[in-house]
Amino acid sequence: MSALLKFSLWMDWISSQLGKVAAFTVLSAALISAGNAFVRFGLNTSSNAWLEIQWYLFAATVMLGAPVVLKLNEHVRVDIIYGKLKGNGPVYVDLFGLLCFLLPVMGIIAWLSWPLFYSMLLSGEMSNNSGGLIRWPAMLLLPLGFALMFLQGVSEVIKRIAYLKGLIQMDTHYEKPVQ
């Protein structure tokens, strides 16, 4: 279990660092969007590359930021019974969700998106828009992001099992969202 907890700490650190990158991509996208609006409406010119880089940055925000959201336990839950559970109940629900839903789906999507990325990389596929960008950097975010989410899910499973065994402390407090 010690090696697994070290992996979990390492993955948590990776997710935290990628969360910082995701925060930077949000700022970058906002600045590019503002600059693009100024150039388009103020100077009456534009470039599709500047429009496309915004959605590349948005993709990076989502795909690189999702693992840190899971790590921080800030992800979306369907709160039918979760908020009413006491003791280890929420931990067991988390384990069920991680093992039966998150890990299989993230693994399958990472696996299935890799060939699409690879074919775009080999072909050098470009945007159909005039002045558009190459597509593979944005497509790389799919298998990368889903693989990172899978690994963070494994980290969460490890932490919950360690908690149930009494090896680590974990905040199991759940604050029901305001409706």
Short mmCIF file of the C-alpha atoms (twelve columns), coordinates in Angstrom:
data_MODEL
# 
_entry.id   MODEL 
# 
loop_
_atom_site.group_PDB 
_atom_site.id 
_atom_site.type_symbol 
_atom_site.label_atom_id 
_atom_site.label_alt_id 
_atom_site.label_comp_id 
_atom_site.label_asym_id 
_atom_site.label_seq_id 
_atom_site.Cartn_x 
_atom_site.Cartn_y 
_atom_site.Cartn_z 
_atom_site.pdbx_PDB_model_num 
ATOM 1   C CA . MET A 1   0.000   0.000  0.000   1 
ATOM 2   C CA . SER A 2   2.953   2.323  0.613   1 
ATOM 3   C CA . ALA A 3   3.938   2.309  -3.082  1 
ATOM 4   C CA . LEU A 4   0.335   2.975  -4.088  1 
ATOM 5   C CA . LEU A 5   0.110   5.936  -1.724  1 
ATOM 6   C CA . LYS A 6   3.348   7.321  -3.207  1 
ATOM 7   C CA . PHE A 7   1.809   6.984  -6.670  1 
ATOM 8   C CA . SER A 8   -1.288  8.773  -5.367  1 
ATOM 9   C CA . LEU A 9   0.788   11.653 -3.963  1 
ATOM 10  C CA . TRP A 10  2.697   11.911 -7.245  1 
ATOM 11  C CA . MET A 11  -0.523  11.929 -9.286  1 
ATOM 12  C CA . ASP A 12  -2.057  14.544 -6.983  1 
ATOM 13  C CA . TRP A 13  1.029   16.721 -7.522  1 
ATOM 14  C CA . ILE A 14  0.808   16.273 -11.322 1 
ATOM 15  C CA . SER A 15  -2.882  17.202 -11.256 1 
ATOM 16  C CA . SER A 16  -2.165  20.280 -9.140  1 
ATOM 17  C CA . GLN A 17  0.529   21.430 -11.570 1 
ATOM 18  C CA . LEU A 18  -1.780  20.865 -14.541 1 
ATOM 19  C CA . GLY A 19  -4.463  22.826 -12.693 1 
ATOM 20  C CA . LYS A 20  -2.065  25.773 -12.689 1 
ATOM 21  C CA . VAL A 21  -1.560  25.340 -16.434 1 
ATOM 22  C CA . ALA A 22  -5.346  25.226 -16.878 1 
ATOM 23  C CA . ALA A 23  -5.684  28.477 -14.911 1 
ATOM 24  C CA . PHE A 24  -3.123  30.072 -17.228 1 
ATOM 25  C CA . THR A 25  -5.061  28.876 -20.294 1 
ATOM 26  C CA . VAL A 26  -8.215  30.567 -18.990 1 
ATOM 27  C CA . LEU A 27  -6.364  33.848 -18.608 1 
ATOM 28  C CA . SER A 28  -4.739  33.442 -22.024 1 
ATOM 29  C CA . ALA A 29  -8.062  32.698 -23.697 1 
ATOM 30  C CA . ALA A 30  -9.656  35.762 -22.080 1 
ATOM 31  C CA . LEU A 31  -6.803  38.048 -23.177 1 
ATOM 32  C CA . ILE A 32  -6.797  36.643 -26.708 1 
ATOM 33  C CA . SER A 33  -10.572 36.996 -26.885 1 
ATOM 34  C CA . ALA A 34  -10.411 40.638 -25.776 1 
ATOM 35  C CA . GLY A 35  -7.544  41.367 -28.161 1 
ATOM 36  C CA . ASN A 36  -9.342  39.624 -30.988 1 
ATOM 37  C CA . ALA A 37  -12.501 41.640 -30.362 1 
ATOM 38  C CA . PHE A 38  -10.487 44.869 -30.366 1 
ATOM 39  C CA . VAL A 39  -8.687  43.981 -33.603 1 
ATOM 40  C CA . ARG A 40  -11.868 42.782 -35.269 1 
ATOM 41  C CA . PHE A 41  -14.130 45.688 -34.361 1 
ATOM 42  C CA . GLY A 42  -11.586 48.431 -33.736 1 
ATOM 43  C CA . LEU A 43  -9.232  47.806 -36.648 1 
ATOM 44  C CA . ASN A 44  -11.660 45.977 -38.936 1 
ATOM 45  C CA . THR A 45  -9.401  42.959 -39.467 1 
ATOM 46  C CA . SER A 46  -9.295  39.439 -38.115 1 
ATOM 47  C CA . SER A 47  -7.614  36.051 -38.310 1 
ATOM 48  C CA . ASN A 48  -9.174  32.616 -37.987 1 
ATOM 49  C CA . ALA A 49  -6.055  31.428 -36.183 1 
ATOM 50  C CA . TRP A 50  -6.821  33.780 -33.278 1 
ATOM 51  C CA . LEU A 51  -10.391 32.495 -33.123 1 
ATOM 52  C CA . GLU A 52  -9.266  28.872 -33.210 1 
ATOM 53  C CA . ILE A 53  -6.583  29.292 -30.572 1 
ATOM 54  C CA . GLN A 54  -9.355  30.321 -28.184 1 
ATOM 55  C CA . TRP A 55  -11.076 26.954 -28.473 1 
ATOM 56  C CA . TYR A 56  -7.700  25.173 -28.257 1 
ATOM 57  C CA . LEU A 57  -7.131  26.980 -24.964 1 
ATOM 58  C CA . PHE A 58  -10.648 26.157 -23.791 1 
ATOM 59  C CA . ALA A 59  -9.979  22.487 -24.579 1 
ATOM 60  C CA . ALA A 60  -6.747  22.696 -22.564 1 
ATOM 61  C CA . THR A 61  -8.616  24.320 -19.675 1 
ATOM 62  C CA . VAL A 62  -11.173 21.532 -19.514 1 
ATOM 63  C CA . MET A 63  -8.944  18.545 -20.255 1 
ATOM 64  C CA . LEU A 64  -6.040  19.603 -18.035 1 
ATOM 65  C CA . GLY A 65  -8.197  21.108 -15.282 1 
ATOM 66  C CA . ALA A 66  -10.599 18.194 -14.797 1 
ATOM 67  C CA . PRO A 67  -8.159  15.976 -12.853 1 
ATOM 68  C CA . VAL A 68  -7.486  18.690 -10.263 1 
ATOM 69  C CA . VAL A 69  -11.238 19.223 -9.843  1 
ATOM 70  C CA . LEU A 70  -11.576 15.498 -9.059  1 
ATOM 71  C CA . LYS A 71  -8.577  15.672 -6.707  1 
ATOM 72  C CA . LEU A 72  -10.144 18.588 -4.816  1 
ATOM 73  C CA . ASN A 73  -13.444 16.690 -4.596  1 
ATOM 74  C CA . GLU A 74  -15.224 19.553 -6.357  1 
ATOM 75  C CA . HIS A 75  -16.698 17.455 -9.160  1 
ATOM 76  C CA . VAL A 76  -20.407 17.248 -9.912  1 
ATOM 77  C CA . ARG A 77  -22.418 14.619 -8.052  1 
ATOM 78  C CA . VAL A 78  -25.969 13.478 -8.406  1 
ATOM 79  C CA . ASP A 79  -27.039 14.214 -4.858  1 
ATOM 80  C CA . ILE A 80  -29.922 11.835 -4.292  1 
ATOM 81  C CA . ILE A 81  -28.597 10.068 -1.212  1 
ATOM 82  C CA . TYR A 82  -24.944 11.144 -0.965  1 
ATOM 83  C CA . GLY A 83  -25.550 14.153 1.279   1 
ATOM 84  C CA . LYS A 84  -27.596 12.075 3.743   1 
ATOM 85  C CA . LEU A 85  -24.939 9.412  4.251   1 
ATOM 86  C CA . LYS A 86  -22.898 9.366  7.444   1 
ATOM 87  C CA . GLY A 87  -19.638 7.715  8.454   1 
ATOM 88  C CA . ASN A 88  -17.966 5.758  5.666   1 
ATOM 89  C CA . GLY A 89  -21.092 5.760  3.481   1 
ATOM 90  C CA . PRO A 90  -19.903 8.587  1.203   1 
ATOM 91  C CA . VAL A 91  -16.531 6.880  0.774   1 
ATOM 92  C CA . TYR A 92  -18.208 3.679  -0.398  1 
ATOM 93  C CA . VAL A 93  -20.401 5.639  -2.820  1 
ATOM 94  C CA . ASP A 94  -17.290 7.394  -4.145  1 
ATOM 95  C CA . LEU A 95  -15.527 4.048  -4.612  1 
ATOM 96  C CA . PHE A 96  -18.528 2.631  -6.458  1 
ATOM 97  C CA . GLY A 97  -18.712 5.654  -8.760  1 
ATOM 98  C CA . LEU A 98  -14.978 5.703  -9.400  1 
ATOM 99  C CA . LEU A 99  -14.684 1.979  -10.112 1 
ATOM 100 C CA . CYS A 100 -17.929 1.428  -12.018 1 
ATOM 101 C CA . PHE A 101 -18.268 4.671  -13.933 1 
ATOM 102 C CA . LEU A 102 -15.293 7.038  -13.987 1 
ATOM 103 C CA . LEU A 103 -12.424 4.603  -14.573 1 
ATOM 104 C CA . PRO A 104 -14.093 2.507  -17.306 1 
ATOM 105 C CA . VAL A 105 -15.379 5.550  -19.209 1 
ATOM 106 C CA . MET A 106 -12.130 7.523  -18.967 1 
ATOM 107 C CA . GLY A 107 -10.115 4.477  -20.017 1 
ATOM 108 C CA . ILE A 108 -12.328 3.716  -23.001 1 
ATOM 109 C CA . ILE A 109 -12.402 7.311  -24.244 1 
ATOM 110 C CA . ALA A 110 -8.614  7.701  -23.837 1 
ATOM 111 C CA . TRP A 111 -8.109  4.443  -25.746 1 
ATOM 112 C CA . LEU A 112 -10.541 5.328  -28.536 1 
ATOM 113 C CA . SER A 113 -9.336  8.910  -28.986 1 
ATOM 114 C CA . TRP A 114 -5.664  7.957  -29.412 1 
ATOM 115 C CA . PRO A 115 -6.009  6.663  -33.030 1 
ATOM 116 C CA . LEU A 116 -7.859  9.838  -34.026 1 
ATOM 117 C CA . PHE A 117 -5.072  11.995 -32.618 1 
ATOM 118 C CA . TYR A 118 -2.407  9.805  -34.222 1 
ATOM 119 C CA . SER A 119 -4.017  9.966  -37.677 1 
ATOM 120 C CA . MET A 120 -4.256  13.761 -37.418 1 
ATOM 121 C CA . LEU A 121 -0.617  13.958 -36.384 1 
ATOM 122 C CA . LEU A 122 0.525   11.795 -39.315 1 
ATOM 123 C CA . SER A 123 -1.624  13.577 -41.878 1 
ATOM 124 C CA . GLY A 124 -0.869  17.081 -40.566 1 
ATOM 125 C CA . GLU A 125 -4.588  17.845 -40.765 1 
ATOM 126 C CA . MET A 126 -5.336  21.553 -40.931 1 
ATOM 127 C CA . SER A 127 -8.441  23.518 -40.161 1 
ATOM 128 C CA . ASN A 128 -10.718 24.078 -43.151 1 
ATOM 129 C CA . ASN A 129 -10.860 27.779 -42.287 1 
ATOM 130 C CA . SER A 130 -8.605  30.168 -44.125 1 
ATOM 131 C CA . GLY A 131 -5.582  30.868 -41.939 1 
ATOM 132 C CA . GLY A 132 -6.641  28.096 -39.542 1 
ATOM 133 C CA . LEU A 133 -4.346  26.042 -37.346 1 
ATOM 134 C CA . ILE A 134 -3.142  22.461 -37.423 1 
ATOM 135 C CA . ARG A 135 -5.566  20.198 -35.578 1 
ATOM 136 C CA . TRP A 136 -3.405  17.616 -33.817 1 
ATOM 137 C CA . PRO A 137 -2.407  19.766 -30.798 1 
ATOM 138 C CA . ALA A 138 -6.066  20.185 -29.860 1 
ATOM 139 C CA . MET A 139 -6.781  16.524 -30.595 1 
ATOM 140 C CA . LEU A 140 -3.854  15.463 -28.364 1 
ATOM 141 C CA . LEU A 141 -5.745  16.958 -25.440 1 
ATOM 142 C CA . LEU A 142 -8.414  14.234 -25.728 1 
ATOM 143 C CA . PRO A 143 -6.348  11.108 -25.049 1 
ATOM 144 C CA . LEU A 144 -4.043  13.058 -22.724 1 
ATOM 145 C CA . GLY A 145 -6.855  14.603 -20.679 1 
ATOM 146 C CA . PHE A 146 -8.867  11.400 -20.378 1 
ATOM 147 C CA . ALA A 147 -5.734  9.405  -19.453 1 
ATOM 148 C CA . LEU A 148 -4.868  11.978 -16.779 1 
ATOM 149 C CA . MET A 149 -8.425  11.816 -15.477 1 
ATOM 150 C CA . PHE A 150 -8.151  8.009  -15.381 1 
ATOM 151 C CA . LEU A 151 -4.895  8.219  -13.404 1 
ATOM 152 C CA . GLN A 152 -6.373  10.754 -10.979 1 
ATOM 153 C CA . GLY A 153 -9.329  8.396  -10.566 1 
ATOM 154 C CA . VAL A 154 -6.897  5.608  -9.652  1 
ATOM 155 C CA . SER A 155 -5.316  7.980  -7.126  1 
ATOM 156 C CA . GLU A 156 -8.740  8.682  -5.613  1 
ATOM 157 C CA . VAL A 157 -9.494  4.959  -5.330  1 
ATOM 158 C CA . ILE A 158 -6.165  4.396  -3.578  1 
ATOM 159 C CA . LYS A 159 -6.841  7.225  -1.110  1 
ATOM 160 C CA . ARG A 160 -10.313 5.952  -0.288  1 
ATOM 161 C CA . ILE A 161 -9.131  2.403  0.288   1 
ATOM 162 C CA . ALA A 162 -6.283  3.715  2.471   1 
ATOM 163 C CA . TYR A 163 -8.807  5.799  4.409   1 
ATOM 164 C CA . LEU A 164 -11.073 2.795  4.963   1 
ATOM 165 C CA . LYS A 165 -8.047  0.821  6.216   1 
ATOM 166 C CA . GLY A 166 -7.192  3.650  8.624   1 
ATOM 167 C CA . LEU A 167 -3.883  4.449  6.902   1 
ATOM 168 C CA . ILE A 168 -4.653  8.068  6.047   1 
ATOM 169 C CA . GLN A 169 -7.004  10.818 7.158   1 
ATOM 170 C CA . MET A 170 -9.419  12.266 4.650   1 
ATOM 171 C CA . ASP A 171 -12.002 15.009 4.800   1 
ATOM 172 C CA . THR A 172 -15.286 13.261 4.032   1 
ATOM 173 C CA . HIS A 173 -17.394 16.329 4.759   1 
ATOM 174 C CA . TYR A 174 -19.861 17.033 1.970   1 
ATOM 175 C CA . GLU A 175 -21.576 20.354 1.654   1 
ATOM 176 C CA . LYS A 176 -24.821 20.101 -0.262  1 
ATOM 177 C CA . PRO A 177 -24.987 22.693 -3.054  1 
ATOM 178 C CA . VAL A 178 -27.387 25.580 -2.598  1 
ATOM 179 C CA . GLN A 179 -30.399 25.084 -4.866  1 
# 
